[in-house]
Amino acid sequence: MPDASAHTTPSRKKDHVDLCVDADVTHRAKSPGFERVEFLHNALPEIDLDEVSTATTFLGKPASLPLMISSMTGGYDEAERINRELAEVCEELSIPMGVGSQRQALESTAYHESFRIVRKAAPSIAITANIGAAEAAQQDVRDNIHLLIDLVEANALTVHLNPLQELLQPEGTTSFRGVLHGIEQLAASLPIPVIVKEVGAGISASVAQRLLNAGAAVIDVAGAGGTSWAGVELLRNSERAAFDALWDWGIPTVDCLTSIAPLRRDYTFTLVASGGIRSGLDIAKAIGLGADMCAAARVLLQALLHENQDALRARIALWQRQLRAAMFLTGSATIAQLQQAEMAIQPQPTVAKHVR
Ligand SMILES: Cc1cc2nc3c(=O)[nH]c(=O)nc-3n(C[C@H](O)[C@H](O)[C@H](O)COP(=O)(O)O)c2cc1C
């Protein structure tokens, strides 16, 4: 195994951004599943396009469309510029934003500004703080969590569940015992909601149910079909060949949504769709499947870093136009109406089984 001490948190965070922007780290044989979902075309929409509004709210703040820039970075030199530029666009377009894991900010104050800059650049939007599952399990981290929340004046704390990523990360931690208890403690003690997300392997209905019982207010599925965090870590791992088969491990985003949305019958929660969102039509379909908000990470970061803020703005504006088109064609004047639009869903190609 590689020497874990050779990797500090800041250089890992930089590796992650560099690999996500420059390498092909999408799932190879798995899509998010949006091609299996169609709206039933409404030939009698009985609305004017002008009446369609993509506006919504998230964490009590207005958002111009149900899209947020997902948790990505912070905690090393260049992250300050990246987070500032992402935040400026989010503020301008009035969409929420997450910061990346803030574990490093507990280890050192060196890069606190890379997180603080987000709130400075985006005073009015919803911003989410971020820690990993393994940290949420630790009492000393929970005792200091207010430092991380205060750094970005967060409207919610996101806990990311990433057992696959940690398993394949050369310097990763595989101590996942006590995570649910940690989330329960955070949900009970914090003045802001707790969001629980994956990072690209998805959340099943049974896991979602345990998280909701523990007090999570928001579930962000971060399903398979977009960025493969197994893929990112395999590219950093000298033992790659041994675990290459795990590159595509995970539950496709659409399957997470169709299985978790019915839990609304018994629980009140906000559902976020992410993992491979690549168009306004994907956003529309995710909303039609019951999501309240969508989140995208890698493709938006690529728009910024391969090009610039204008390219990022243009991408989001294009997605908004595509979303509006789908809303018009389903006769949905509001996001709430789009959630009720008629859809046809092809069955999952694979069948879950318990053969005895
Ligand atoms: C460069 C990069 C860094 C990321 N770092 C974090 C992180 O620190 N915390 C987290 O919760 N998710 C992190 N993610 C995961 C994303 O928030 C998201 O769940 C995942 O990439 C799937 O979305 P996508 O297919 O749109 O990329 C990161 C994603 C990218 C691209």
PDB file of C-alpha atoms in Angstrom, residues 224-333:
ATOM      1  CA  ALA A 224     -24.330   6.390  -9.591  1.00  0.00           C
ATOM      2  CA  GLY A 225     -24.092   7.448 -13.223  1.00  0.00           C
ATOM      3  CA  GLY A 226     -22.150  10.677 -12.857  1.00  0.00           C
ATOM      4  CA  THR A 227     -18.797  11.048 -11.131  1.00  0.00           C
ATOM      5  CA  SER A 228     -17.422   7.718  -9.895  1.00  0.00           C
ATOM      6  CA  TRP A 229     -15.550   8.335  -6.662  1.00  0.00           C
ATOM      7  CA  ALA A 230     -14.337   4.771  -6.860  1.00  0.00           C
ATOM      8  CA  GLY A 231     -12.875   5.804 -10.207  1.00  0.00           C
ATOM      9  CA  VAL A 232     -11.227   8.926  -8.779  1.00  0.00           C
ATOM     10  CA  GLU A 233      -9.597   7.000  -5.941  1.00  0.00           C
ATOM     11  CA  LEU A 234      -8.624   4.047  -8.166  1.00  0.00           C
ATOM     12  CA  LEU A 235      -6.644   6.468 -10.313  1.00  0.00           C
ATOM     13  CA  ARG A 236      -4.778   7.498  -7.130  1.00  0.00           C
ATOM     14  CA  ASN A 237      -4.333   3.923  -5.892  1.00  0.00           C
ATOM     15  CA  SER A 238      -1.359   1.729  -6.754  1.00  0.00           C
ATOM     16  CA  GLU A 239      -3.537  -1.310  -6.026  1.00  0.00           C
ATOM     17  CA  ARG A 240      -5.917  -0.292  -8.772  1.00  0.00           C
ATOM     18  CA  ALA A 241      -6.040  -3.658 -10.536  1.00  0.00           C
ATOM     19  CA  ALA A 242      -7.307  -5.432  -7.417  1.00  0.00           C
ATOM     20  CA  PHE A 243     -10.388  -3.266  -7.097  1.00  0.00           C
ATOM     21  CA  ASP A 244     -11.079  -2.075 -10.628  1.00  0.00           C
ATOM     22  CA  ALA A 245     -14.341  -4.045 -10.617  1.00  0.00           C
ATOM     23  CA  LEU A 246     -15.704  -1.556  -8.060  1.00  0.00           C
ATOM     24  CA  TRP A 247     -15.475   1.389 -10.475  1.00  0.00           C
ATOM     25  CA  ASP A 248     -19.194   1.128 -11.291  1.00  0.00           C
ATOM     26  CA  TRP A 249     -20.439   0.119  -7.827  1.00  0.00           C
ATOM     27  CA  GLY A 250     -23.542   1.991  -6.750  1.00  0.00           C
ATOM     28  CA  ILE A 251     -27.271   2.629  -7.178  1.00  0.00           C
ATOM     29  CA  PRO A 252     -28.219   4.730 -10.233  1.00  0.00           C
ATOM     30  CA  THR A 253     -29.699   8.123  -9.373  1.00  0.00           C
ATOM     31  CA  VAL A 254     -33.128   7.364 -10.867  1.00  0.00           C
ATOM     32  CA  ASP A 255     -33.431   4.156  -8.831  1.00  0.00           C
ATOM     33  CA  CYS A 256     -32.555   6.056  -5.640  1.00  0.00           C
ATOM     34  CA  LEU A 257     -35.287   8.588  -6.409  1.00  0.00           C
ATOM     35  CA  THR A 258     -38.013   6.089  -7.296  1.00  0.00           C
ATOM     36  CA  SER A 259     -37.344   4.080  -4.147  1.00  0.00           C
ATOM     37  CA  ILE A 260     -36.919   6.993  -1.707  1.00  0.00           C
ATOM     38  CA  ALA A 261     -39.714   9.327  -2.918  1.00  0.00           C
ATOM     39  CA  PRO A 262     -42.487   7.000  -1.616  1.00  0.00           C
ATOM     40  CA  LEU A 263     -41.113   7.486   1.927  1.00  0.00           C
ATOM     41  CA  ARG A 264     -42.904  10.846   1.820  1.00  0.00           C
ATOM     42  CA  ARG A 265     -46.027   8.946   2.816  1.00  0.00           C
ATOM     43  CA  ASP A 266     -44.488   8.479   6.278  1.00  0.00           C
ATOM     44  CA  TYR A 267     -41.828  11.191   6.631  1.00  0.00           C
ATOM     45  CA  THR A 268     -41.480  14.908   5.978  1.00  0.00           C
ATOM     46  CA  PHE A 269     -38.161  15.598   4.266  1.00  0.00           C
ATOM     47  CA  THR A 270     -36.519  17.372   1.358  1.00  0.00           C
ATOM     48  CA  LEU A 271     -35.230  15.142  -1.438  1.00  0.00           C
ATOM     49  CA  VAL A 272     -32.236  16.215  -3.512  1.00  0.00           C
ATOM     50  CA  ALA A 273     -31.379  14.478  -6.788  1.00  0.00           C
ATOM     51  CA  SER A 274     -27.742  14.328  -7.761  1.00  0.00           C
ATOM     52  CA  GLY A 275     -25.260  12.079  -9.470  1.00  0.00           C
ATOM     53  CA  GLY A 276     -24.959  12.608 -13.219  1.00  0.00           C
ATOM     54  CA  ILE A 277     -27.290  15.599 -13.689  1.00  0.00           C
ATOM     55  CA  ARG A 278     -26.253  16.846 -17.124  1.00  0.00           C
ATOM     56  CA  SER A 279     -29.143  18.866 -18.567  1.00  0.00           C
ATOM     57  CA  GLY A 280     -32.271  20.795 -17.747  1.00  0.00           C
ATOM     58  CA  LEU A 281     -34.259  17.784 -18.883  1.00  0.00           C
ATOM     59  CA  ASP A 282     -32.456  15.638 -16.281  1.00  0.00           C
ATOM     60  CA  ILE A 283     -33.453  18.242 -13.679  1.00  0.00           C
ATOM     61  CA  ALA A 284     -37.066  18.149 -14.884  1.00  0.00           C
ATOM     62  CA  LYS A 285     -37.185  14.343 -14.779  1.00  0.00           C
ATOM     63  CA  ALA A 286     -35.663  14.258 -11.292  1.00  0.00           C
ATOM     64  CA  ILE A 287     -38.307  16.722 -10.093  1.00  0.00           C
ATOM     65  CA  GLY A 288     -40.995  14.626 -11.801  1.00  0.00           C
ATOM     66  CA  LEU A 289     -39.720  11.622  -9.851  1.00  0.00           C
ATOM     67  CA  GLY A 290     -40.284  13.530  -6.620  1.00  0.00           C
ATOM     68  CA  ALA A 291     -37.089  15.474  -5.963  1.00  0.00           C
ATOM     69  CA  ASP A 292     -37.365  19.024  -4.568  1.00  0.00           C
ATOM     70  CA  MET A 293     -33.897  20.139  -5.603  1.00  0.00           C
ATOM     71  CA  CYS A 294     -31.119  18.878  -7.862  1.00  0.00           C
ATOM     72  CA  ALA A 295     -27.382  19.185  -7.417  1.00  0.00           C
ATOM     73  CA  ALA A 296     -24.504  18.912  -9.853  1.00  0.00           C
ATOM     74  CA  ALA A 297     -20.788  18.892  -9.215  1.00  0.00           C
ATOM     75  CA  ARG A 298     -18.215  17.771 -11.763  1.00  0.00           C
ATOM     76  CA  VAL A 299     -19.667  19.117 -15.016  1.00  0.00           C
ATOM     77  CA  LEU A 300     -20.168  22.555 -13.474  1.00  0.00           C
ATOM     78  CA  LEU A 301     -16.630  22.572 -12.096  1.00  0.00           C
ATOM     79  CA  GLN A 302     -15.354  21.636 -15.543  1.00  0.00           C
ATOM     80  CA  ALA A 303     -17.284  24.532 -17.108  1.00  0.00           C
ATOM     81  CA  LEU A 304     -15.562  26.894 -14.678  1.00  0.00           C
ATOM     82  CA  LEU A 305     -12.056  25.461 -14.821  1.00  0.00           C
ATOM     83  CA  HIS A 306     -11.851  24.436 -18.480  1.00  0.00           C
ATOM     84  CA  GLU A 307     -13.444  27.729 -19.422  1.00  0.00           C
ATOM     85  CA  ASN A 308     -14.570  30.483 -17.053  1.00  0.00           C
ATOM     86  CA  GLN A 309     -17.433  31.991 -15.051  1.00  0.00           C
ATOM     87  CA  ASP A 310     -19.249  32.964 -18.264  1.00  0.00           C
ATOM     88  CA  ALA A 311     -19.284  29.324 -19.352  1.00  0.00           C
ATOM     89  CA  LEU A 312     -20.646  28.291 -15.955  1.00  0.00           C
ATOM     90  CA  ARG A 313     -23.369  30.959 -16.123  1.00  0.00           C
ATOM     91  CA  ALA A 314     -24.226  29.907 -19.681  1.00  0.00           C
ATOM     92  CA  ARG A 315     -24.488  26.227 -18.677  1.00  0.00           C
ATOM     93  CA  ILE A 316     -26.861  26.964 -15.822  1.00  0.00           C
ATOM     94  CA  ALA A 317     -28.924  29.369 -17.961  1.00  0.00           C
ATOM     95  CA  LEU A 318     -29.209  26.676 -20.652  1.00  0.00           C
ATOM     96  CA  TRP A 319     -30.369  24.107 -18.079  1.00  0.00           C
ATOM     97  CA  GLN A 320     -32.977  26.584 -16.830  1.00  0.00           C
ATOM     98  CA  ARG A 321     -34.323  27.076 -20.367  1.00  0.00           C
ATOM     99  CA  GLN A 322     -34.483  23.315 -20.899  1.00  0.00           C
ATOM    100  CA  LEU A 323     -36.285  22.887 -17.577  1.00  0.00           C
ATOM    101  CA  ARG A 324     -38.813  25.567 -18.540  1.00  0.00           C
ATOM    102  CA  ALA A 325     -39.415  23.814 -21.859  1.00  0.00           C
ATOM    103  CA  ALA A 326     -40.191  20.532 -20.093  1.00  0.00           C
ATOM    104  CA  MET A 327     -42.461  22.373 -17.649  1.00  0.00           C
ATOM    105  CA  PHE A 328     -44.394  23.959 -20.538  1.00  0.00           C
ATOM    106  CA  LEU A 329     -44.744  20.623 -22.341  1.00  0.00           C
ATOM    107  CA  THR A 330     -46.162  18.981 -19.228  1.00  0.00           C
ATOM    108  CA  GLY A 331     -48.483  21.894 -18.435  1.00  0.00           C
ATOM    109  CA  SER A 332     -46.582  22.634 -15.218  1.00  0.00           C
ATOM    110  CA  ALA A 333     -46.510  26.312 -14.259  1.00  0.00           C
TER     111      ALA A 333
END
